[in-house]
């Protein structure tokens, strides 16, 4: 069941799940404005997360197609992962700090193999167990992605 919390003053939050992650969920805030609802963060890009976000928006009295804008607090994928899907559904504007936008652009421009190798090295240096790092070493580019 989708968890929605009313904080008063036109602010609600939705617990959007992060799949296979001990954090469990990202709180996506829905802020009522004169021009329509604005989201603060969007959650992880996953079909179950999208379904939860959409159900939560309905529980908040709105829908994905009615979102006016999205404010991203920082570049982590559990915070901005669904922002593109929200924009597709609604045409919403998306705001993100320029430094975070640069990180997102750089990540998207990097070959997945190089990105996975970089992340594996960072996690290993931080002491992550090999069982957690190993999937990054064997990650491959999805066949559906061009070039």
Short mmCIF file of N, CA, C and O in Angstrom, two decimals:
data_model
loop_
_atom_site.label_atom_id
_atom_site.label_comp_id
_atom_site.label_asym_id
_atom_site.label_seq_id
_atom_site.Cartn_x
_atom_site.Cartn_y
_atom_site.Cartn_z
N UNK A 1 0.83 -1.18 0.00
CA UNK A 1 0.00 0.00 0.00
C UNK A 1 0.88 1.25 0.00
O UNK A 1 1.87 1.35 0.73
N UNK A 2 0.53 2.22 -0.82
CA UNK A 2 1.29 3.45 -0.94
C UNK A 2 1.13 4.30 0.32
O UNK A 2 0.02 4.53 0.78
N UNK A 3 2.26 4.73 0.87
CA UNK A 3 2.26 5.54 2.08
C UNK A 3 2.32 7.02 1.71
O UNK A 3 3.29 7.47 1.10
N UNK A 4 1.26 7.76 2.06
CA UNK A 4 1.19 9.19 1.81
C UNK A 4 1.00 9.88 3.16
O UNK A 4 0.22 9.42 4.00
N UNK A 5 1.73 10.97 3.37
CA UNK A 5 1.65 11.72 4.62
C UNK A 5 1.28 13.17 4.30
O UNK A 5 1.86 13.77 3.40
N UNK A 6 0.33 13.72 5.03
CA UNK A 6 -0.06 15.12 4.88
C UNK A 6 0.64 15.93 5.96
O UNK A 6 0.41 15.73 7.16
N UNK A 7 1.51 16.84 5.54
CA UNK A 7 2.28 17.66 6.48
C UNK A 7 1.62 19.00 6.76
O UNK A 7 2.15 19.80 7.53
N UNK A 8 0.48 19.25 6.10
CA UNK A 8 -0.22 20.52 6.28
C UNK A 8 0.35 21.60 5.37
O UNK A 8 1.43 21.46 4.80
N UNK A 9 -0.41 22.66 5.21
CA UNK A 9 0.06 23.80 4.41
C UNK A 9 0.25 23.48 2.94
O UNK A 9 1.05 24.12 2.27
N UNK A 10 -0.45 22.47 2.43
CA UNK A 10 -0.32 22.11 1.02
C UNK A 10 0.90 21.27 0.70
O UNK A 10 1.33 21.20 -0.45
N UNK A 11 1.48 20.63 1.72
CA UNK A 11 2.65 19.78 1.52
C UNK A 11 2.32 18.36 1.95
O UNK A 11 1.87 18.12 3.07
N UNK A 12 2.54 17.42 1.03
CA UNK A 12 2.36 15.99 1.32
C UNK A 12 3.63 15.26 0.89
O UNK A 12 4.43 15.79 0.12
N UNK A 13 3.79 14.05 1.37
CA UNK A 13 4.93 13.24 0.92
C UNK A 13 4.46 11.83 0.60
O UNK A 13 3.48 11.34 1.15
N UNK A 14 5.19 11.22 -0.33
CA UNK A 14 4.91 9.86 -0.79
C UNK A 14 6.17 9.05 -0.58
O UNK A 14 7.26 9.47 -0.99
N UNK A 15 6.04 7.87 0.03
CA UNK A 15 7.18 6.96 0.18
C UNK A 15 7.32 6.14 -1.10
O UNK A 15 6.54 5.22 -1.35
N UNK A 16 8.30 6.50 -1.93
CA UNK A 16 8.53 5.82 -3.20
C UNK A 16 9.67 4.81 -3.00
O UNK A 16 10.78 5.20 -2.62
N UNK A 17 9.41 3.52 -3.24
CA UNK A 17 10.42 2.49 -2.94
C UNK A 17 11.68 2.59 -3.79
O UNK A 17 11.64 3.00 -4.95
N UNK A 18 12.78 2.23 -3.15
CA UNK A 18 14.06 2.05 -3.84
C UNK A 18 14.27 0.53 -3.88
O UNK A 18 14.47 -0.08 -2.84
N UNK A 19 14.20 -0.08 -5.06
CA UNK A 19 14.28 -1.54 -5.11
C UNK A 19 15.63 -2.08 -4.63
O UNK A 19 16.67 -1.48 -4.89
N UNK A 20 15.58 -3.17 -3.89
CA UNK A 20 16.78 -3.88 -3.43
C UNK A 20 17.76 -2.95 -2.71
O UNK A 20 18.96 -3.01 -2.94
N UNK A 21 17.25 -2.09 -1.84
CA UNK A 21 18.10 -1.14 -1.15
C UNK A 21 17.66 -1.07 0.31
O UNK A 21 16.47 -0.93 0.58
N UNK A 22 18.60 -1.14 1.23
CA UNK A 22 18.22 -1.10 2.65
C UNK A 22 17.60 0.22 3.09
O UNK A 22 16.92 0.26 4.11
N UNK A 23 17.78 1.28 2.32
CA UNK A 23 17.14 2.55 2.68
C UNK A 23 15.62 2.45 2.56
O UNK A 23 14.90 3.15 3.26
N UNK A 24 15.15 1.59 1.67
CA UNK A 24 13.72 1.32 1.57
C UNK A 24 12.95 2.23 0.65
O UNK A 24 12.23 1.77 -0.22
N UNK A 25 13.07 3.55 0.84
CA UNK A 25 12.27 4.45 0.02
C UNK A 25 12.88 5.85 0.01
O UNK A 25 13.73 6.18 0.83
N UNK A 26 12.42 6.64 -0.95
CA UNK A 26 12.72 8.07 -1.01
C UNK A 26 11.42 8.80 -0.71
O UNK A 26 10.36 8.42 -1.22
N UNK A 27 11.47 9.83 0.09
CA UNK A 27 10.29 10.66 0.31
C UNK A 27 10.21 11.67 -0.84
O UNK A 27 11.13 12.47 -1.03
N UNK A 28 9.14 11.59 -1.59
CA UNK A 28 8.87 12.55 -2.65
C UNK A 28 7.82 13.51 -2.11
O UNK A 28 6.73 13.07 -1.70
N UNK A 29 8.15 14.78 -2.09
CA UNK A 29 7.22 15.77 -1.57
C UNK A 29 6.37 16.35 -2.70
O UNK A 29 6.87 16.57 -3.81
N UNK A 30 5.10 16.56 -2.42
CA UNK A 30 4.15 17.15 -3.36
C UNK A 30 3.71 18.47 -2.73
O UNK A 30 3.13 18.48 -1.64
N UNK A 31 4.04 19.57 -3.40
CA UNK A 31 3.75 20.90 -2.88
C UNK A 31 2.70 21.55 -3.78
O UNK A 31 2.92 21.70 -4.99
N UNK A 32 1.59 21.93 -3.19
CA UNK A 32 0.55 22.63 -3.95
C UNK A 32 1.00 24.05 -4.24
O UNK A 32 1.49 24.75 -3.33
N UNK A 33 0.87 24.48 -5.50
CA UNK A 33 1.17 25.86 -5.87
C UNK A 33 0.00 26.40 -6.70
O UNK A 33 -0.85 25.62 -7.15
N UNK A 34 -0.02 27.69 -6.93
CA UNK A 34 -1.08 28.30 -7.73
C UNK A 34 -1.09 27.78 -9.16
O UNK A 34 -2.12 27.82 -9.83
N UNK A 35 0.04 27.31 -9.65
CA UNK A 35 0.14 26.83 -11.04
C UNK A 35 0.02 25.32 -11.16
O UNK A 35 0.06 24.79 -12.26
N UNK A 36 -0.08 24.64 -10.04
CA UNK A 36 -0.18 23.19 -10.05
C UNK A 36 0.85 22.58 -9.13
O UNK A 36 1.72 23.27 -8.60
N UNK A 37 0.75 21.26 -8.92
CA UNK A 37 1.65 20.61 -7.98
C UNK A 37 3.10 20.61 -8.46
O UNK A 37 3.38 20.44 -9.65
N UNK A 38 3.99 20.80 -7.50
CA UNK A 38 5.43 20.72 -7.75
C UNK A 38 5.98 19.60 -6.87
O UNK A 38 5.65 19.53 -5.69
N UNK A 39 6.79 18.74 -7.47
CA UNK A 39 7.43 17.66 -6.72
C UNK A 39 8.81 18.09 -6.27
O UNK A 39 9.52 18.77 -7.00
N UNK A 40 9.17 17.66 -5.08
CA UNK A 40 10.56 17.77 -4.62
C UNK A 40 11.09 16.35 -4.63
O UNK A 40 10.67 15.51 -3.84
N UNK A 41 11.95 16.09 -5.62
CA UNK A 41 12.49 14.77 -5.93
C UNK A 41 11.41 13.88 -6.56
O UNK A 41 10.23 14.24 -6.59
N UNK A 42 11.85 12.75 -7.12
CA UNK A 42 10.90 11.89 -7.84
C UNK A 42 11.02 10.41 -7.52
O UNK A 42 10.08 9.67 -7.75
N UNK A 43 12.15 9.97 -7.02
CA UNK A 43 12.33 8.55 -6.73
C UNK A 43 13.13 7.83 -7.80
O UNK A 43 13.47 8.38 -8.85
N UNK A 44 13.42 6.58 -7.52
CA UNK A 44 14.25 5.70 -8.36
C UNK A 44 13.50 5.33 -9.65
O UNK A 44 12.30 5.08 -9.63
N UNK A 45 14.24 5.25 -10.75
CA UNK A 45 13.65 4.88 -12.04
C UNK A 45 13.44 3.37 -12.09
O UNK A 45 14.34 2.61 -12.46
N UNK A 46 12.26 2.94 -11.71
CA UNK A 46 11.89 1.54 -11.68
C UNK A 46 10.37 1.47 -11.86
O UNK A 46 9.66 2.34 -11.37
N UNK A 47 9.86 0.46 -12.59
CA UNK A 47 8.41 0.39 -12.79
C UNK A 47 7.60 0.38 -11.49
O UNK A 47 6.56 1.05 -11.40
N UNK A 48 8.05 -0.34 -10.49
CA UNK A 48 7.31 -0.38 -9.21
C UNK A 48 7.35 0.99 -8.53
O UNK A 48 6.37 1.42 -7.92
N UNK A 49 8.48 1.68 -8.64
CA UNK A 49 8.59 3.02 -8.06
C UNK A 49 7.66 3.99 -8.78
O UNK A 49 6.99 4.81 -8.14
N UNK A 50 7.61 3.90 -10.10
CA UNK A 50 6.71 4.75 -10.88
C UNK A 50 5.26 4.49 -10.50
O UNK A 50 4.49 5.43 -10.29
N UNK A 51 4.89 3.21 -10.39
CA UNK A 51 3.52 2.87 -10.01
C UNK A 51 3.17 3.45 -8.64
O UNK A 51 2.08 3.99 -8.44
N UNK A 52 4.11 3.36 -7.70
CA UNK A 52 3.87 3.90 -6.36
C UNK A 52 3.74 5.41 -6.40
O UNK A 52 2.86 5.98 -5.75
N UNK A 53 4.62 6.07 -7.17
CA UNK A 53 4.53 7.52 -7.29
C UNK A 53 3.18 7.93 -7.88
O UNK A 53 2.50 8.81 -7.35
N UNK A 54 2.77 7.25 -8.96
CA UNK A 54 1.49 7.58 -9.60
C UNK A 54 0.32 7.36 -8.65
O UNK A 54 -0.58 8.21 -8.54
N UNK A 55 0.32 6.23 -7.93
CA UNK A 55 -0.74 5.96 -6.95
C UNK A 55 -0.74 6.99 -5.84
O UNK A 55 -1.80 7.45 -5.38
N UNK A 56 0.45 7.37 -5.39
CA UNK A 56 0.56 8.37 -4.34
C UNK A 56 0.06 9.73 -4.79
O UNK A 56 -0.58 10.45 -4.02
N UNK A 57 0.34 10.09 -6.03
CA UNK A 57 -0.16 11.36 -6.55
C UNK A 57 -1.68 11.38 -6.59
O UNK A 57 -2.30 12.38 -6.22
N UNK A 58 -2.27 10.26 -6.99
CA UNK A 58 -3.74 10.17 -6.99
C UNK A 58 -4.26 10.31 -5.56
O UNK A 58 -5.23 11.03 -5.30
N UNK A 59 -3.59 9.66 -4.61
CA UNK A 59 -4.00 9.77 -3.20
C UNK A 59 -3.85 11.21 -2.69
O UNK A 59 -4.55 11.61 -1.77
N UNK A 60 -2.96 11.99 -3.32
CA UNK A 60 -2.78 13.40 -2.95
C UNK A 60 -3.75 14.31 -3.70
O UNK A 60 -3.71 15.54 -3.53
N UNK A 61 -4.59 13.72 -4.54
CA UNK A 61 -5.57 14.52 -5.26
C UNK A 61 -5.10 15.06 -6.60
O UNK A 61 -5.66 16.01 -7.12
N UNK A 62 -4.06 14.45 -7.15
CA UNK A 62 -3.54 14.89 -8.43
C UNK A 62 -3.16 13.66 -9.25
O UNK A 62 -3.61 12.56 -8.96
N UNK A 63 -2.35 13.84 -10.28
CA UNK A 63 -1.93 12.73 -11.14
C UNK A 63 -0.62 13.11 -11.82
O UNK A 63 -0.28 14.30 -11.89
N UNK A 64 0.13 12.13 -12.34
CA UNK A 64 1.40 12.45 -13.00
C UNK A 64 1.26 13.50 -14.11
O UNK A 64 2.11 14.37 -14.26
N UNK A 65 0.17 13.46 -14.87
CA UNK A 65 -0.03 14.40 -15.96
C UNK A 65 -0.32 15.82 -15.52
O UNK A 65 -0.34 16.74 -16.35
N UNK A 66 -0.55 16.04 -14.23
CA UNK A 66 -0.88 17.37 -13.71
C UNK A 66 0.29 18.06 -13.02
O UNK A 66 0.15 19.19 -12.54
N UNK A 67 1.45 17.42 -12.99
CA UNK A 67 2.60 17.99 -12.29
C UNK A 67 3.12 19.20 -13.07
O UNK A 67 3.37 19.14 -14.26
N UNK A 68 3.28 20.32 -12.37
CA UNK A 68 3.73 21.57 -12.98
C UNK A 68 5.26 21.64 -13.04
O UNK A 68 5.82 22.16 -14.00
N UNK A 69 5.92 21.16 -12.00
CA UNK A 69 7.37 21.27 -11.95
C UNK A 69 7.98 20.26 -10.99
O UNK A 69 7.28 19.66 -10.18
N UNK A 70 9.29 20.10 -11.11
CA UNK A 70 10.04 19.18 -10.26
C UNK A 70 11.31 19.89 -9.81
O UNK A 70 12.05 20.44 -10.63
N UNK A 71 11.55 19.87 -8.50
CA UNK A 71 12.80 20.39 -7.94
C UNK A 71 13.59 19.19 -7.46
O UNK A 71 13.10 18.40 -6.64
N UNK A 72 14.80 19.05 -7.96
CA UNK A 72 15.67 17.94 -7.57
C UNK A 72 16.67 18.44 -6.53
O UNK A 72 17.40 19.41 -6.78
N UNK A 73 16.69 17.80 -5.37
CA UNK A 73 17.57 18.26 -4.29
C UNK A 73 19.04 17.94 -4.54
O UNK A 73 19.91 18.71 -4.17
N UNK A 74 19.30 16.79 -5.19
CA UNK A 74 20.68 16.43 -5.55
C UNK A 74 20.64 15.30 -6.57
O UNK A 74 19.61 14.69 -6.79
N UNK A 75 21.80 15.04 -7.19
CA UNK A 75 21.86 14.19 -8.37
C UNK A 75 21.68 12.69 -8.14
O UNK A 75 21.62 11.95 -9.11
N UNK A 76 21.58 12.20 -6.96
CA UNK A 76 21.48 10.76 -6.74
C UNK A 76 20.26 10.19 -7.45
O UNK A 76 19.19 10.79 -7.44
N UNK A 77 20.40 9.00 -8.04
CA UNK A 77 19.30 8.43 -8.83
C UNK A 77 18.04 8.12 -8.05
O UNK A 77 16.96 8.04 -8.63
N UNK A 78 18.13 7.98 -6.74
CA UNK A 78 16.90 7.78 -5.96
C UNK A 78 16.15 9.10 -5.76
O UNK A 78 15.02 9.11 -5.29
N UNK A 79 16.76 10.19 -6.16
CA UNK A 79 16.10 11.50 -6.05
C UNK A 79 15.64 12.05 -7.39
O UNK A 79 14.65 12.75 -7.45
N UNK A 80 16.37 11.74 -8.47
CA UNK A 80 15.96 12.28 -9.77
C UNK A 80 15.64 11.21 -10.81
O UNK A 80 15.31 11.53 -11.95
N UNK A 81 15.65 9.96 -10.43
CA UNK A 81 15.47 8.88 -11.39
C UNK A 81 14.21 8.93 -12.23
O UNK A 81 14.22 8.58 -13.40
N UNK A 82 13.11 9.36 -11.65
CA UNK A 82 11.84 9.40 -12.38
C UNK A 82 11.51 10.78 -12.95
O UNK A 82 10.42 10.97 -13.50
N UNK A 83 12.43 11.72 -12.86
CA UNK A 83 12.11 13.08 -13.32
C UNK A 83 11.80 13.12 -14.81
O UNK A 83 10.88 13.83 -15.23
N UNK A 84 12.53 12.36 -15.63
CA UNK A 84 12.24 12.33 -17.06
C UNK A 84 10.86 11.77 -17.35
O UNK A 84 10.14 12.27 -18.22
N UNK A 85 10.48 10.74 -16.63
CA UNK A 85 9.16 10.14 -16.82
C UNK A 85 8.05 11.10 -16.40
O UNK A 85 7.00 11.18 -17.04
N UNK A 86 8.29 11.85 -15.32
CA UNK A 86 7.31 12.85 -14.89
C UNK A 86 7.17 13.91 -15.99
O UNK A 86 6.07 14.32 -16.34
N UNK A 87 8.31 14.35 -16.55
CA UNK A 87 8.26 15.36 -17.62
C UNK A 87 7.51 14.82 -18.84
O UNK A 87 6.72 15.52 -19.45
N UNK A 88 7.75 13.56 -19.20
CA UNK A 88 7.04 12.95 -20.33
C UNK A 88 5.53 12.95 -20.09
O UNK A 88 4.75 13.18 -21.01
N UNK A 89 5.12 12.67 -18.86
CA UNK A 89 3.70 12.57 -18.54
C UNK A 89 3.02 13.94 -18.47
O UNK A 89 1.83 14.05 -18.76
N UNK A 90 3.77 14.97 -18.11
CA UNK A 90 3.13 16.25 -17.79
C UNK A 90 3.70 17.47 -18.51
O UNK A 90 3.06 18.52 -18.50
N UNK A 91 4.91 17.36 -19.04
CA UNK A 91 5.57 18.54 -19.59
C UNK A 91 6.16 19.43 -18.50
O UNK A 91 6.53 20.58 -18.75
N UNK A 92 6.29 18.91 -17.29
CA UNK A 92 6.79 19.69 -16.15
C UNK A 92 8.20 20.21 -16.40
O UNK A 92 9.01 19.56 -17.06
N UNK A 93 8.48 21.38 -15.84
CA UNK A 93 9.85 21.86 -15.82
C UNK A 93 10.61 21.09 -14.74
O UNK A 93 10.01 20.55 -13.82
N UNK A 94 11.93 21.03 -14.88
CA UNK A 94 12.77 20.35 -13.90
C UNK A 94 13.89 21.30 -13.51
O UNK A 94 14.59 21.83 -14.38
N UNK A 95 14.05 21.52 -12.22
CA UNK A 95 15.10 22.39 -11.70
C UNK A 95 16.10 21.56 -10.90
O UNK A 95 15.71 20.71 -10.10
N UNK A 96 17.37 21.82 -11.16
CA UNK A 96 18.46 21.12 -10.49
C UNK A 96 19.64 22.08 -10.44
O UNK A 96 19.85 22.86 -11.37
N UNK A 97 20.42 22.04 -9.38
CA UNK A 97 21.61 22.88 -9.30
C UNK A 97 22.52 22.58 -10.50
O UNK A 97 22.62 21.44 -10.95
N UNK A 98 23.18 23.61 -11.00
CA UNK A 98 24.03 23.45 -12.18
C UNK A 98 25.13 22.40 -11.97
O UNK A 98 25.45 21.64 -12.89
N UNK A 99 25.69 22.31 -10.77
CA UNK A 99 26.73 21.31 -10.51
C UNK A 99 26.15 19.89 -10.59
O UNK A 99 26.80 18.98 -11.11
N UNK A 100 24.93 19.70 -10.10
CA UNK A 100 24.29 18.40 -10.18
C UNK A 100 23.94 18.07 -11.63
O UNK A 100 24.09 16.93 -12.08
N UNK A 101 23.46 19.05 -12.38
CA UNK A 101 23.14 18.83 -13.80
C UNK A 101 24.39 18.42 -14.57
O UNK A 101 24.33 17.54 -15.44
N UNK A 102 25.54 19.01 -14.24
CA UNK A 102 26.79 18.65 -14.90
C UNK A 102 27.17 17.19 -14.59
O UNK A 102 27.64 16.47 -15.48
N UNK A 103 26.95 16.75 -13.37
CA UNK A 103 27.23 15.36 -13.00
C UNK A 103 26.33 14.42 -13.80
O UNK A 103 26.78 13.40 -14.33
N UNK A 104 25.06 14.75 -13.91
CA UNK A 104 24.12 13.91 -14.66
C UNK A 104 24.54 13.84 -16.13
O UNK A 104 24.59 12.76 -16.72
N UNK A 105 24.88 14.99 -16.73
CA UNK A 105 25.31 14.99 -18.14
C UNK A 105 26.58 14.16 -18.32
O UNK A 105 26.70 13.37 -19.26
N UNK A 106 27.54 14.32 -17.41
CA UNK A 106 28.81 13.58 -17.51
C UNK A 106 28.55 12.08 -17.36
O UNK A 106 29.12 11.27 -18.10
N UNK A 107 27.69 11.69 -16.45
CA UNK A 107 27.37 10.28 -16.26
C UNK A 107 26.72 9.70 -17.50
O UNK A 107 27.06 8.60 -17.94
N UNK A 108 25.79 10.42 -18.08
CA UNK A 108 25.10 9.93 -19.28
C UNK A 108 26.03 9.83 -20.48
O UNK A 108 25.82 9.01 -21.36
N UNK A 109 27.07 10.68 -20.52
CA UNK A 109 28.00 10.68 -21.65
C UNK A 109 29.09 9.62 -21.51
O UNK A 109 29.81 9.34 -22.45
N UNK A 110 29.20 9.02 -20.34
CA UNK A 110 30.23 8.01 -20.07
C UNK A 110 29.72 6.62 -20.45
O UNK A 110 28.59 6.27 -20.16
N UNK A 111 30.58 5.86 -21.12
CA UNK A 111 30.21 4.48 -21.46
C UNK A 111 29.87 3.73 -20.18
O UNK A 111 30.56 3.87 -19.16
N UNK A 112 28.81 2.93 -20.17
CA UNK A 112 28.40 2.22 -18.95
C UNK A 112 29.54 1.40 -18.35
O UNK A 112 29.70 1.37 -17.13
N UNK A 113 30.35 0.74 -19.18
CA UNK A 113 31.42 -0.10 -18.66
C UNK A 113 32.41 0.74 -17.84
O UNK A 113 32.90 0.31 -16.81
N UNK A 114 32.71 1.95 -18.33
CA UNK A 114 33.64 2.81 -17.62
C UNK A 114 33.02 3.29 -16.30
O UNK A 114 33.67 3.35 -15.27
N UNK A 115 31.74 3.63 -16.34
CA UNK A 115 31.05 4.09 -15.13
C UNK A 115 31.01 2.98 -14.09
O UNK A 115 31.29 3.20 -12.91
N UNK A 116 30.67 1.74 -14.51
CA UNK A 116 30.62 0.62 -13.57
C UNK A 116 32.00 0.35 -12.98
O UNK A 116 32.13 0.06 -11.79
N UNK A 117 33.05 0.44 -13.79
CA UNK A 117 34.40 0.23 -13.31
C UNK A 117 34.78 1.30 -12.27
O UNK A 117 35.37 0.99 -11.23
N UNK A 118 34.44 2.53 -12.56
CA UNK A 118 34.71 3.64 -11.63
C UNK A 118 33.99 3.41 -10.30
O UNK A 118 34.58 3.54 -9.23
N UNK A 119 32.71 3.05 -10.37
CA UNK A 119 31.94 2.83 -9.14
C UNK A 119 32.47 1.62 -8.36
O UNK A 119 32.53 1.66 -7.13
N UNK A 120 32.87 0.57 -9.06
CA UNK A 120 33.43 -0.61 -8.39
C UNK A 120 34.70 -0.23 -7.64
O UNK A 120 34.90 -0.64 -6.49
N UNK A 121 35.56 0.57 -8.26
CA UNK A 121 36.80 0.99 -7.62
C UNK A 121 36.51 1.85 -6.38
O UNK A 121 37.13 1.68 -5.33
N UNK A 122 35.56 2.77 -6.50
CA UNK A 122 35.20 3.64 -5.36
C UNK A 122 34.64 2.81 -4.20
O UNK A 122 34.99 3.03 -3.05
N UNK A 123 33.74 1.87 -4.52
CA UNK A 123 33.14 1.05 -3.47
C UNK A 123 34.18 0.15 -2.80
O UNK A 123 34.17 -0.03 -1.58
N UNK A 124 35.09 -0.42 -3.61
CA UNK A 124 36.16 -1.26 -3.05
C UNK A 124 37.04 -0.44 -2.12
O UNK A 124 37.36 -0.88 -1.01
N UNK A 125 37.41 0.76 -2.55
CA UNK A 125 38.24 1.64 -1.72
C UNK A 125 37.54 2.03 -0.43
O UNK A 125 38.19 2.24 0.60
N UNK A 126 36.23 2.08 -0.46
CA UNK A 126 35.46 2.45 0.73
C UNK A 126 35.21 1.25 1.64
O UNK A 126 34.60 1.39 2.70
N UNK A 127 35.64 0.05 1.20
CA UNK A 127 35.50 -1.13 2.05
C UNK A 127 34.24 -1.94 1.81
O UNK A 127 33.89 -2.80 2.63
N UNK A 128 33.56 -1.72 0.69
CA UNK A 128 32.35 -2.49 0.40
C UNK A 128 32.71 -3.96 0.20
O UNK A 128 33.76 -4.28 -0.37
N UNK A 129 31.87 -4.87 0.67
CA UNK A 129 32.13 -6.30 0.48
C UNK A 129 32.16 -6.66 -1.00
O UNK A 129 31.40 -6.10 -1.81
N UNK A 130 33.04 -7.59 -1.35
CA UNK A 130 33.17 -7.99 -2.75
C UNK A 130 31.84 -8.47 -3.33
O UNK A 130 31.56 -8.24 -4.50
N UNK A 131 31.01 -9.11 -2.52
CA UNK A 131 29.71 -9.59 -3.01
C UNK A 131 28.83 -8.44 -3.50
O UNK A 131 28.00 -8.61 -4.39
N UNK A 132 29.03 -7.25 -2.93
CA UNK A 132 28.24 -6.09 -3.35
C UNK A 132 28.84 -5.42 -4.58
O UNK A 132 28.13 -4.81 -5.36
N UNK A 133 30.17 -5.54 -4.73
CA UNK A 133 30.86 -4.88 -5.84
C UNK A 133 30.85 -5.75 -7.10
O UNK A 133 30.81 -5.23 -8.21
N UNK A 134 30.84 -7.06 -6.93
CA UNK A 134 30.95 -7.98 -8.07
C UNK A 134 29.93 -7.72 -9.18
O UNK A 134 30.31 -7.76 -10.36
N UNK A 135 28.67 -7.42 -8.89
CA UNK A 135 27.73 -7.17 -9.99
C UNK A 135 28.13 -5.99 -10.88
O UNK A 135 27.85 -5.99 -12.07
N UNK A 136 28.83 -5.00 -10.32
CA UNK A 136 29.29 -3.87 -11.13
C UNK A 136 30.39 -4.29 -12.09
O UNK A 136 30.52 -3.73 -13.18
N UNK A 137 31.18 -5.27 -11.69
CA UNK A 137 32.28 -5.73 -12.55
C UNK A 137 31.77 -6.54 -13.75
O UNK A 137 32.46 -6.64 -14.74
N UNK A 138 30.58 -7.10 -13.63
CA UNK A 138 30.04 -7.91 -14.72
C UNK A 138 28.90 -7.21 -15.45
O UNK A 138 28.31 -7.78 -16.35
N UNK A 139 28.58 -5.97 -15.06
CA UNK A 139 27.47 -5.24 -15.69
C UNK A 139 27.78 -4.99 -17.16
O UNK A 139 28.91 -4.68 -17.52
N UNK A 140 26.79 -5.12 -17.96
CA UNK A 140 26.92 -4.92 -19.40
C UNK A 140 25.89 -3.91 -19.87
O UNK A 140 24.83 -3.75 -19.28
N UNK A 141 26.21 -3.29 -20.98
CA UNK A 141 25.29 -2.34 -21.61
C UNK A 141 24.06 -3.09 -22.09
O UNK A 141 24.18 -4.11 -22.77
N UNK A 142 22.86 -2.60 -21.75
CA UNK A 142 21.66 -3.23 -22.28
C UNK A 142 21.65 -3.19 -23.80
O UNK A 142 22.03 -2.21 -24.41
N UNK A 143 21.21 -4.29 -24.42
CA UNK A 143 21.25 -4.39 -25.87
C UNK A 143 20.33 -3.38 -26.54
O UNK A 143 20.51 -3.05 -27.71
N UNK A 144 19.34 -2.86 -25.82
CA UNK A 144 18.40 -1.91 -26.42
C UNK A 144 19.01 -0.51 -26.57
O UNK A 144 18.46 0.32 -27.29
N UNK A 145 20.14 -0.24 -25.90
CA UNK A 145 20.72 1.09 -25.98
C UNK A 145 21.55 1.22 -27.25
O UNK A 145 22.31 0.34 -27.60
N UNK A 146 21.44 2.34 -27.96
CA UNK A 146 22.23 2.55 -29.16
C UNK A 146 23.69 2.82 -28.81
O UNK A 146 24.01 3.31 -27.75
N UNK A 147 24.58 2.51 -29.78
CA UNK A 147 25.99 2.83 -29.80
C UNK A 147 26.68 2.84 -28.55
O UNK A 147 27.65 3.16 -28.14
#
